[in-house]
mmCIF file of C-alpha atoms in Angstrom:
data_model
loop_
_atom_site.group_PDB
_atom_site.id
_atom_site.type_symbol
_atom_site.label_atom_id
_atom_site.label_comp_id
_atom_site.label_asym_id
_atom_site.label_seq_id
_atom_site.Cartn_x
_atom_site.Cartn_y
_atom_site.Cartn_z
ATOM 1 C CA MET M 80 -46.529 94.706 -27.569
ATOM 2 C CA GLN M 81 -43.010 95.449 -28.118
ATOM 3 C CA GLU M 82 -42.261 93.167 -29.979
ATOM 4 C CA MET M 83 -45.654 94.523 -32.508
ATOM 5 C CA ARG M 84 -44.710 97.689 -32.367
ATOM 6 C CA GLU M 85 -41.412 96.356 -34.178
ATOM 7 C CA SER M 86 -43.469 93.833 -36.431
ATOM 8 C CA ASN M 87 -45.260 97.091 -36.904
ATOM 9 C CA ARG M 88 -41.973 99.112 -38.483
ATOM 10 C CA ARG M 89 -41.017 96.191 -40.121
ATOM 11 C CA TYR M 90 -45.070 96.018 -42.606
ATOM 12 C CA ALA M 91 -44.820 100.292 -43.044
ATOM 13 C CA GLU M 92 -40.969 100.299 -44.403
ATOM 14 C CA GLU M 93 -42.211 98.290 -46.715
ATOM 15 C CA PHE M 94 -46.244 99.437 -47.257
ATOM 16 C CA ALA M 95 -47.027 100.640 -50.908
ATOM 17 C CA ARG M 96 -47.545 104.060 -50.302
ATOM 18 C CA GLY M 97 -50.621 105.740 -51.810
ATOM 19 C CA ASP M 98 -54.580 105.788 -51.652
ATOM 20 C CA LEU M 99 -56.126 102.609 -52.008
ATOM 21 C CA PRO M 100 -60.382 103.632 -51.885
ATOM 22 C CA SER M 101 -62.795 103.594 -48.742
ATOM 23 C CA SER M 102 -65.100 101.299 -51.248
ATOM 24 C CA PRO M 103 -64.707 97.545 -51.313
ATOM 25 C CA ARG M 104 -63.227 96.805 -55.227
ATOM 26 C CA LYS M 105 -64.779 93.676 -54.972
ATOM 27 C CA LYS M 106 -67.968 95.012 -53.770
ATOM 28 C CA LEU M 107 -67.567 92.353 -51.460
ATOM 29 C CA ALA M 108 -68.135 92.357 -47.419
ATOM 30 C CA VAL M 109 -67.322 89.063 -45.898
ATOM 31 C CA LEU M 110 -69.507 88.405 -42.100
ATOM 32 C CA THR M 111 -67.695 85.614 -40.579
ATOM 33 C CA CYS M 112 -65.632 84.521 -36.743
ATOM 34 C CA MET M 113 -63.147 86.265 -34.691
ATOM 35 C CA ASP M 114 -61.636 82.694 -34.078
ATOM 36 C CA VAL M 115 -57.786 83.073 -34.490
ATOM 37 C CA ARG M 116 -56.895 80.423 -37.053
ATOM 38 C CA LEU M 117 -58.794 82.284 -40.032
ATOM 39 C CA ASP M 118 -56.909 84.305 -41.679
ATOM 40 C CA VAL M 119 -59.236 85.782 -44.395
ATOM 41 C CA GLN M 120 -57.866 88.074 -46.841
ATOM 42 C CA ARG M 121 -54.881 85.086 -47.175
ATOM 43 C CA MET M 122 -57.780 82.106 -47.459
ATOM 44 C CA LEU M 123 -59.897 84.323 -49.489
ATOM 45 C CA GLY M 124 -56.799 85.919 -52.396
ATOM 46 C CA LEU M 125 -58.216 89.610 -50.907
ATOM 47 C CA ASP M 126 -55.921 91.764 -50.808
ATOM 48 C CA LEU M 127 -55.201 95.380 -49.108
ATOM 49 C CA GLY M 128 -59.019 97.707 -50.666
ATOM 50 C CA ASP M 129 -60.609 94.193 -52.101
ATOM 51 C CA ALA M 130 -63.345 93.375 -49.095
ATOM 52 C CA HIS M 131 -65.224 95.516 -45.788
ATOM 53 C CA ILE M 132 -64.563 92.149 -43.092
ATOM 54 C CA ILE M 133 -66.843 92.085 -40.184
ATOM 55 C CA ARG M 134 -65.772 89.614 -37.489
ATOM 56 C CA ASN M 135 -67.248 88.623 -34.020
ATOM 57 C CA ALA M 136 -67.448 85.677 -31.866
ATOM 58 C CA GLY M 137 -69.187 82.851 -34.317
ATOM 59 C CA GLY M 138 -69.683 84.828 -36.992
ATOM 60 C CA SER M 139 -73.459 85.843 -36.264
ATOM 61 C CA LEU M 140 -75.721 87.817 -37.625
ATOM 62 C CA THR M 141 -76.745 90.359 -34.958
ATOM 63 C CA GLU M 142 -77.645 94.541 -34.917
ATOM 64 C CA ASP M 143 -74.132 95.171 -35.211
ATOM 65 C CA SER M 144 -73.331 92.950 -38.377
ATOM 66 C CA VAL M 145 -76.264 93.993 -39.512
ATOM 67 C CA ARG M 146 -75.161 97.798 -38.807
ATOM 68 C CA SER M 147 -71.669 96.969 -40.190
ATOM 69 C CA LEU M 148 -72.796 94.948 -43.553
ATOM 70 C CA LEU M 149 -75.498 98.032 -44.141
ATOM 71 C CA ILE M 150 -72.433 100.008 -43.880
ATOM 72 C CA SER M 151 -71.079 98.008 -46.032
ATOM 73 C CA SER M 152 -73.837 98.858 -49.123
ATOM 74 C CA LEU M 153 -73.780 101.974 -48.566
ATOM 75 C CA LEU M 154 -70.419 102.076 -49.830
ATOM 76 C CA GLY M 155 -71.489 99.817 -52.632
ATOM 77 C CA THR M 156 -71.269 96.347 -51.512
ATOM 78 C CA GLU M 157 -73.079 94.244 -53.784
ATOM 79 C CA GLU M 158 -72.233 90.762 -51.948
ATOM 80 C CA VAL M 159 -71.459 88.869 -48.521
ATOM 81 C CA VAL M 160 -69.522 86.182 -47.771
ATOM 82 C CA VAL M 161 -70.547 83.776 -45.074
ATOM 83 C CA ILE M 162 -67.883 82.136 -43.558
ATOM 84 C CA HIS M 163 -68.080 79.780 -39.851
ATOM 85 C CA HIS M 164 -66.179 77.065 -39.178
ATOM 86 C CA THR M 165 -64.648 73.391 -37.797
ATOM 87 C CA ASP M 166 -64.399 73.263 -34.001
ATOM 88 C CA CYS M 167 -65.848 76.481 -32.727
ATOM 89 C CA ARG M 168 -66.089 77.629 -29.892
ATOM 90 C CA MET M 169 -69.071 78.133 -30.118
ATOM 91 C CA ARG M 170 -71.001 75.015 -31.082
ATOM 92 C CA ASP M 171 -70.423 72.157 -29.184
ATOM 93 C CA VAL M 172 -71.162 74.298 -26.055
ATOM 94 C CA THR M 173 -75.290 75.663 -24.831
ATOM 95 C CA GLU M 174 -76.293 79.312 -23.925
ATOM 96 C CA ASP M 175 -76.315 78.300 -20.575
ATOM 97 C CA GLU M 176 -72.723 76.328 -20.157
ATOM 98 C CA LEU M 177 -71.644 80.221 -21.759
ATOM 99 C CA ARG M 178 -73.864 81.672 -19.283
ATOM 100 C CA THR M 179 -72.360 80.138 -16.118
ATOM 101 C CA LYS M 180 -68.159 80.537 -17.187
ATOM 102 C CA ALA M 181 -69.090 84.604 -17.764
ATOM 103 C CA ALA M 182 -70.828 84.236 -14.921
ATOM 104 C CA GLN M 183 -67.839 82.602 -12.710
ATOM 105 C CA LYS M 184 -65.282 85.536 -15.466
ATOM 106 C CA THR M 185 -67.115 88.252 -14.319
ATOM 107 C CA GLY M 186 -69.381 87.920 -11.387
ATOM 108 C CA ALA M 187 -72.708 88.399 -13.146
ATOM 109 C CA ILE M 188 -75.283 86.539 -15.187
ATOM 110 C CA PRO M 189 -75.121 88.708 -18.712
ATOM 111 C CA PRO M 190 -78.001 90.107 -19.615
ATOM 112 C CA PHE M 191 -77.842 89.540 -23.112
ATOM 113 C CA GLU M 192 -77.537 86.143 -24.967
ATOM 114 C CA LEU M 193 -73.735 85.132 -25.922
ATOM 115 C CA GLY M 194 -75.187 83.349 -29.289
ATOM 116 C CA ALA M 195 -73.749 79.373 -28.879
ATOM 117 C CA LEU M 196 -74.332 78.324 -32.614
ATOM 118 C CA PRO M 197 -76.050 75.325 -33.930
ATOM 119 C CA ASP M 198 -74.348 71.884 -36.522
ATOM 120 C CA LEU M 199 -72.356 73.844 -38.519
ATOM 121 C CA GLN M 200 -74.136 73.713 -42.037
ATOM 122 C CA GLN M 201 -76.885 74.853 -40.838
ATOM 123 C CA SER M 202 -75.368 78.369 -39.083
ATOM 124 C CA VAL M 203 -73.868 79.088 -42.341
ATOM 125 C CA ARG M 204 -77.538 78.395 -43.773
ATOM 126 C CA ALA M 205 -79.865 80.503 -41.268
ATOM 127 C CA THR M 206 -77.730 83.256 -41.201
ATOM 128 C CA VAL M 207 -77.030 83.531 -45.308
ATOM 129 C CA ALA M 208 -81.382 83.094 -44.854
ATOM 130 C CA GLU M 209 -81.015 86.201 -42.221
ATOM 131 C CA ILE M 210 -79.025 88.012 -44.021
ATOM 132 C CA ASP M 211 -81.188 87.563 -48.089
ATOM 133 C CA GLU M 212 -84.061 88.795 -45.108
ATOM 134 C CA SER M 213 -83.310 91.812 -43.416
ATOM 135 C CA PRO M 214 -85.259 94.632 -44.758
ATOM 136 C CA TRP M 215 -82.355 97.033 -43.562
ATOM 137 C CA LEU M 216 -79.784 93.919 -45.764
ATOM 138 C CA ILE M 217 -80.059 94.686 -49.946
ATOM 139 C CA PHE M 218 -77.446 92.638 -52.199
ATOM 140 C CA GLU M 219 -77.486 90.634 -54.574
ATOM 141 C CA ARG M 220 -75.743 87.745 -53.963
ATOM 142 C CA VAL M 221 -75.088 86.043 -50.153
ATOM 143 C CA TRP M 222 -72.898 83.050 -50.809
ATOM 144 C CA GLY M 223 -72.453 80.436 -47.431
ATOM 145 C CA PHE M 224 -69.093 78.917 -46.577
ATOM 146 C CA VAL M 225 -67.805 76.240 -43.880
ATOM 147 C CA TYR M 226 -64.170 76.546 -43.745
ATOM 148 C CA ASP M 227 -62.462 73.988 -41.900
ATOM 149 C CA VAL M 228 -59.558 74.869 -40.157
ATOM 150 C CA SER M 229 -57.325 71.825 -40.220
ATOM 151 C CA THR M 230 -57.129 71.965 -43.847
ATOM 152 C CA GLY M 231 -56.593 76.010 -45.068
ATOM 153 C CA LEU M 232 -60.455 74.393 -47.390
ATOM 154 C CA LEU M 233 -63.066 76.554 -47.478
ATOM 155 C CA ASP M 234 -66.472 74.188 -48.490
ATOM 156 C CA GLU M 235 -69.505 75.944 -50.414
ATOM 157 C CA VAL M 236 -72.806 75.082 -48.471
ATOM 158 C CA VAL M 237 -75.368 78.378 -49.928
ATOM 159 C CA GLY M 238 -74.436 78.857 -53.721
ATOM 160 C CA ARG M 239 -72.708 75.747 -55.043
ATOM 161 C CA LYS M 240 -75.022 75.237 -57.734
ATOM 162 C CA ASP M 241 -75.249 79.150 -58.556
ATOM 163 C CA PRO M 242 -71.998 81.145 -61.277
ATOM 164 C CA MET H 268 -66.652 84.336 -56.997
ATOM 165 C CA GLN H 269 -64.773 81.531 -58.728
ATOM 166 C CA GLU H 270 -60.645 84.023 -57.810
ATOM 167 C CA MET H 271 -61.792 83.676 -54.575
ATOM 168 C CA ARG H 272 -62.610 79.475 -54.699
ATOM 169 C CA GLU H 273 -58.983 78.978 -56.717
ATOM 170 C CA SER H 274 -57.321 81.455 -53.991
ATOM 171 C CA ASN H 275 -58.720 79.125 -51.325
ATOM 172 C CA ARG H 276 -57.687 76.166 -52.959
ATOM 173 C CA ARG H 277 -53.388 77.585 -53.926
ATOM 174 C CA TYR H 278 -54.229 79.401 -49.872
ATOM 175 C CA ALA H 279 -54.933 74.779 -48.569
ATOM 176 C CA GLU H 280 -52.284 73.100 -51.181
ATOM 177 C CA GLU H 281 -49.898 75.035 -48.785
ATOM 178 C CA PHE H 282 -51.058 75.570 -45.932
ATOM 179 C CA ALA H 283 -49.074 74.286 -43.669
ATOM 180 C CA ARG H 284 -51.461 71.029 -41.551
ATOM 181 C CA GLY H 285 -51.397 70.932 -38.219
ATOM 182 C CA ASP H 286 -53.729 71.505 -35.209
ATOM 183 C CA LEU H 287 -53.461 75.149 -33.620
ATOM 184 C CA PRO H 288 -55.005 76.109 -30.826
ATOM 185 C CA SER H 289 -58.726 78.051 -30.028
ATOM 186 C CA SER H 290 -57.143 79.965 -27.283
ATOM 187 C CA PRO H 291 -55.544 82.292 -28.765
ATOM 188 C CA ARG H 292 -51.355 82.136 -28.014
ATOM 189 C CA LYS H 293 -50.722 86.164 -27.541
ATOM 190 C CA LYS H 294 -53.365 85.996 -24.987
ATOM 191 C CA LEU H 295 -54.567 88.639 -27.197
ATOM 192 C CA ALA H 296 -57.981 90.111 -29.090
ATOM 193 C CA VAL H 297 -57.920 92.804 -31.471
ATOM 194 C CA LEU H 298 -61.281 95.276 -32.228
ATOM 195 C CA THR H 299 -61.119 97.304 -35.021
ATOM 196 C CA CYS H 300 -62.481 98.849 -38.640
ATOM 197 C CA MET H 301 -63.866 96.918 -41.674
ATOM 198 C CA ASP H 302 -62.039 98.815 -43.596
ATOM 199 C CA VAL H 303 -60.762 98.111 -46.776
ATOM 200 C CA ARG H 304 -57.348 98.992 -46.312
ATOM 201 C CA LEU H 305 -56.361 97.676 -42.343
ATOM 202 C CA ASP H 306 -54.884 93.637 -42.965
ATOM 203 C CA VAL H 307 -55.108 93.438 -39.691
ATOM 204 C CA GLN H 308 -52.594 90.749 -39.062
ATOM 205 C CA ARG H 309 -50.395 92.237 -41.484
ATOM 206 C CA MET H 310 -50.102 95.058 -39.574
ATOM 207 C CA LEU H 311 -49.057 93.700 -36.437
ATOM 208 C CA GLY H 312 -47.419 90.730 -37.534
ATOM 209 C CA LEU H 313 -49.424 88.968 -35.613
ATOM 210 C CA ASP H 314 -49.245 85.675 -36.434
ATOM 211 C CA LEU H 315 -52.440 82.560 -37.149
ATOM 212 C CA GLY H 316 -53.716 81.231 -34.040
ATOM 213 C CA ASP H 317 -52.359 84.824 -32.275
ATOM 214 C CA ALA H 318 -55.027 86.407 -31.383
ATOM 215 C CA HIS H 319 -59.300 86.800 -31.950
ATOM 216 C CA ILE H 320 -60.309 89.792 -34.474
ATOM 217 C CA ILE H 321 -63.198 91.344 -33.613
ATOM 218 C CA ARG H 322 -64.657 93.570 -36.307
ATOM 219 C CA ASN H 323 -67.446 95.934 -36.959
ATOM 220 C CA ALA H 324 -67.827 99.026 -38.797
ATOM 221 C CA GLY H 325 -65.855 101.895 -36.745
ATOM 222 C CA GLY H 326 -64.654 99.064 -34.944
ATOM 223 C CA SER H 327 -66.983 100.600 -31.943
ATOM 224 C CA LEU H 328 -67.546 98.579 -29.119
ATOM 225 C CA THR H 329 -70.998 97.818 -29.344
ATOM 226 C CA GLU H 330 -73.210 95.103 -27.351
ATOM 227 C CA ASP H 331 -72.289 92.939 -30.283
ATOM 228 C CA SER H 332 -68.293 93.790 -29.015
ATOM 229 C CA VAL H 333 -68.462 93.373 -25.350
ATOM 230 C CA ARG H 334 -70.038 90.153 -26.142
ATOM 231 C CA SER H 335 -67.377 88.285 -28.527
ATOM 232 C CA LEU H 336 -64.676 90.041 -25.914
ATOM 233 C CA LEU H 337 -65.830 88.122 -23.095
ATOM 234 C CA ILE H 338 -65.896 85.406 -24.868
ATOM 235 C CA SER H 339 -62.160 86.161 -25.830
ATOM 236 C CA SER H 340 -61.444 86.480 -22.360
ATOM 237 C CA LEU H 341 -63.499 83.582 -21.037
ATOM 238 C CA LEU H 342 -60.328 81.600 -24.108
ATOM 239 C CA GLY H 343 -57.826 82.741 -22.119
ATOM 240 C CA THR H 344 -57.368 87.127 -23.402
ATOM 241 C CA GLU H 345 -56.030 88.871 -21.154
ATOM 242 C CA GLU H 346 -55.155 92.188 -23.876
ATOM 243 C CA VAL H 347 -56.800 94.226 -25.635
ATOM 244 C CA VAL H 348 -55.961 96.814 -28.968
ATOM 245 C CA VAL H 349 -58.062 98.921 -29.916
ATOM 246 C CA ILE H 350 -57.151 100.409 -33.667
ATOM 247 C CA HIS H 351 -59.268 103.046 -35.348
ATOM 248 C CA HIS H 352 -57.408 104.379 -38.326
ATOM 249 C CA THR H 353 -57.346 107.618 -40.380
ATOM 250 C CA ASP H 354 -60.263 108.397 -42.627
ATOM 251 C CA CYS H 355 -61.865 106.710 -41.881
ATOM 252 C CA ARG H 356 -65.550 106.867 -43.423
ATOM 253 C CA MET H 357 -67.868 106.467 -39.570
ATOM 254 C CA ARG H 358 -66.053 109.508 -39.430
ATOM 255 C CA ASP H 359 -66.997 113.307 -40.815
ATOM 256 C CA VAL H 360 -70.390 112.011 -41.229
ATOM 257 C CA THR H 361 -73.054 111.981 -38.434
ATOM 258 C CA GLU H 362 -75.660 110.073 -37.399
ATOM 259 C CA ASP H 363 -78.526 111.589 -39.372
ATOM 260 C CA GLU H 364 -76.776 111.340 -42.209
ATOM 261 C CA LEU H 365 -76.396 107.532 -41.951
ATOM 262 C CA ARG H 366 -79.309 107.694 -41.473
ATOM 263 C CA THR H 367 -80.640 109.308 -44.270
ATOM 264 C CA LYS H 368 -78.865 107.180 -47.128
ATOM 265 C CA ALA H 369 -79.948 104.130 -45.096
ATOM 266 C CA ALA H 370 -83.494 105.027 -45.867
ATOM 267 C CA GLN H 371 -82.396 105.759 -49.428
ATOM 268 C CA LYS H 372 -80.675 102.434 -49.595
ATOM 269 C CA THR H 373 -83.631 99.853 -47.813
ATOM 270 C CA GLY H 374 -86.569 102.107 -47.992
ATOM 271 C CA ALA H 375 -87.066 102.353 -44.509
ATOM 272 C CA ILE H 376 -84.755 104.419 -41.374
ATOM 273 C CA PRO H 377 -82.503 102.246 -39.041
ATOM 274 C CA PRO H 378 -84.431 101.942 -35.610
ATOM 275 C CA PHE H 379 -80.634 101.585 -34.569
ATOM 276 C CA GLU H 380 -77.945 103.337 -34.270
ATOM 277 C CA LEU H 381 -75.361 103.649 -37.504
ATOM 278 C CA GLY H 382 -72.217 104.577 -35.027
ATOM 279 C CA ALA H 383 -71.091 107.695 -36.520
ATOM 280 C CA LEU H 384 -67.808 108.313 -35.490
ATOM 281 C CA PRO H 385 -66.583 111.417 -32.905
ATOM 282 C CA ASP H 386 -62.319 113.245 -34.036
ATOM 283 C CA LEU H 387 -60.360 109.836 -33.848
ATOM 284 C CA GLN H 388 -57.931 109.954 -30.955
ATOM 285 C CA GLN H 389 -61.326 110.901 -28.955
ATOM 286 C CA SER H 390 -62.685 107.521 -30.527
ATOM 287 C CA VAL H 391 -59.909 105.143 -29.492
ATOM 288 C CA ARG H 392 -59.920 107.017 -26.282
ATOM 289 C CA ALA H 393 -63.185 106.591 -24.956
ATOM 290 C CA THR H 394 -63.720 102.920 -26.187
ATOM 291 C CA VAL H 395 -60.467 101.558 -24.267
ATOM 292 C CA ALA H 396 -62.218 103.514 -21.497
ATOM 293 C CA GLU H 397 -66.003 101.633 -22.495
ATOM 294 C CA ILE H 398 -63.530 98.661 -21.964
ATOM 295 C CA ASP H 399 -62.179 99.305 -19.087
ATOM 296 C CA GLU H 400 -64.907 100.622 -17.556
ATOM 297 C CA SER H 401 -67.445 97.536 -18.901
ATOM 298 C CA PRO H 402 -68.279 94.744 -16.104
ATOM 299 C CA TRP H 403 -68.361 92.446 -18.457
ATOM 300 C CA LEU H 404 -64.463 93.154 -19.659
ATOM 301 C CA ILE H 405 -62.167 92.071 -17.161
ATOM 302 C CA PHE H 406 -58.445 92.264 -18.643
ATOM 303 C CA GLU H 407 -54.872 93.406 -17.642
ATOM 304 C CA ARG H 408 -54.975 95.401 -20.311
ATOM 305 C CA VAL H 409 -56.434 97.816 -22.888
ATOM 306 C CA TRP H 410 -54.619 99.541 -25.863
ATOM 307 C CA GLY H 411 -55.602 102.185 -27.938
ATOM 308 C CA PHE H 412 -54.251 102.656 -31.278
ATOM 309 C CA VAL H 413 -54.305 105.567 -34.673
ATOM 310 C CA TYR H 414 -52.945 102.871 -37.516
ATOM 311 C CA ASP H 415 -52.409 105.586 -40.989
ATOM 312 C CA VAL H 416 -54.069 104.193 -44.343
ATOM 313 C CA SER H 417 -51.573 105.714 -46.691
ATOM 314 C CA THR H 418 -48.376 104.774 -44.303
ATOM 315 C CA GLY H 419 -49.477 101.458 -42.817
ATOM 316 C CA LEU H 420 -47.789 103.001 -39.590
ATOM 317 C CA LEU H 421 -49.854 102.745 -35.874
ATOM 318 C CA ASP H 422 -49.267 105.367 -33.288
ATOM 319 C CA GLU H 423 -50.053 104.377 -30.046
ATOM 320 C CA VAL H 424 -52.796 106.536 -28.010
ATOM 321 C CA VAL H 425 -53.710 104.503 -24.536
ATOM 322 C CA GLY H 426 -50.187 103.265 -23.035
ATOM 323 C CA ARG H 427 -47.133 105.269 -24.896
ATOM 324 C CA LYS H 428 -45.382 105.236 -21.387
ATOM 325 C CA ASP H 429 -46.507 101.794 -20.427
ATOM 326 C CA PRO H 430 -44.065 98.931 -20.871
#
């Protein structure tokens, strides 16, 4: 923790002061996984102020990410980028296996879904479709990408043919 | 979108190949807001591979962030850092005002809470307490910070007196 406190002090010393607006400059929100190998801003070349970034286990559309995306749209977001990634720990595992592991850790089976994911491209397409179909999410465009954690490359799964 | 595609190509060209483990090297998870002015890795000096990063509107503990934190604990996380920030758009607004804005955007009032937040320090303390008290979240330490979007500085609200 001490290391992080010192990193933050150095960060603040070089911090470009000046008030950035709280609405996303690129009118963009990114929905992606919490995975340790994703540096979302760097992989997309986003600057401070550009986009809302929503992250959970898997990069899934849940009630909470619907809530966050809806709030984002109220702040001016018009486009959403969904990014799932290779070697995700929410894949190649079944819901039952996740529940068993959770029960071993906590002593009981959680009353909520843990969100094991299907095939990678399929989960991107499904998440993009869910956003498109949600009555709470009004956006002009939703894009879907797969991120390769071993190369740093994004592969466009939904939106490739469009401008 | 073309700009982001090109940024990603450049990112991948300089990407240090080599397989990072999917478990957080620092045994750490960060729960924070989706706000456009937060560069979580930079503000904490975190490298690729160090920590899970969970972000939603407000940095709130919801069923989805409980789910993500539980998954994180199954992957070895022992400490959690909660970061809320100054000038958050989920503050200084009531739940009713958020619902009214949502209804103007979507045509109906959402059946879920939008999550307006109370006083800043109070919301950090409450979120840390909720994590501590959740039967699904077994961690050794939970820290709470306020991030100042105009200075880049973190202020420790919970954990200050401890090592």
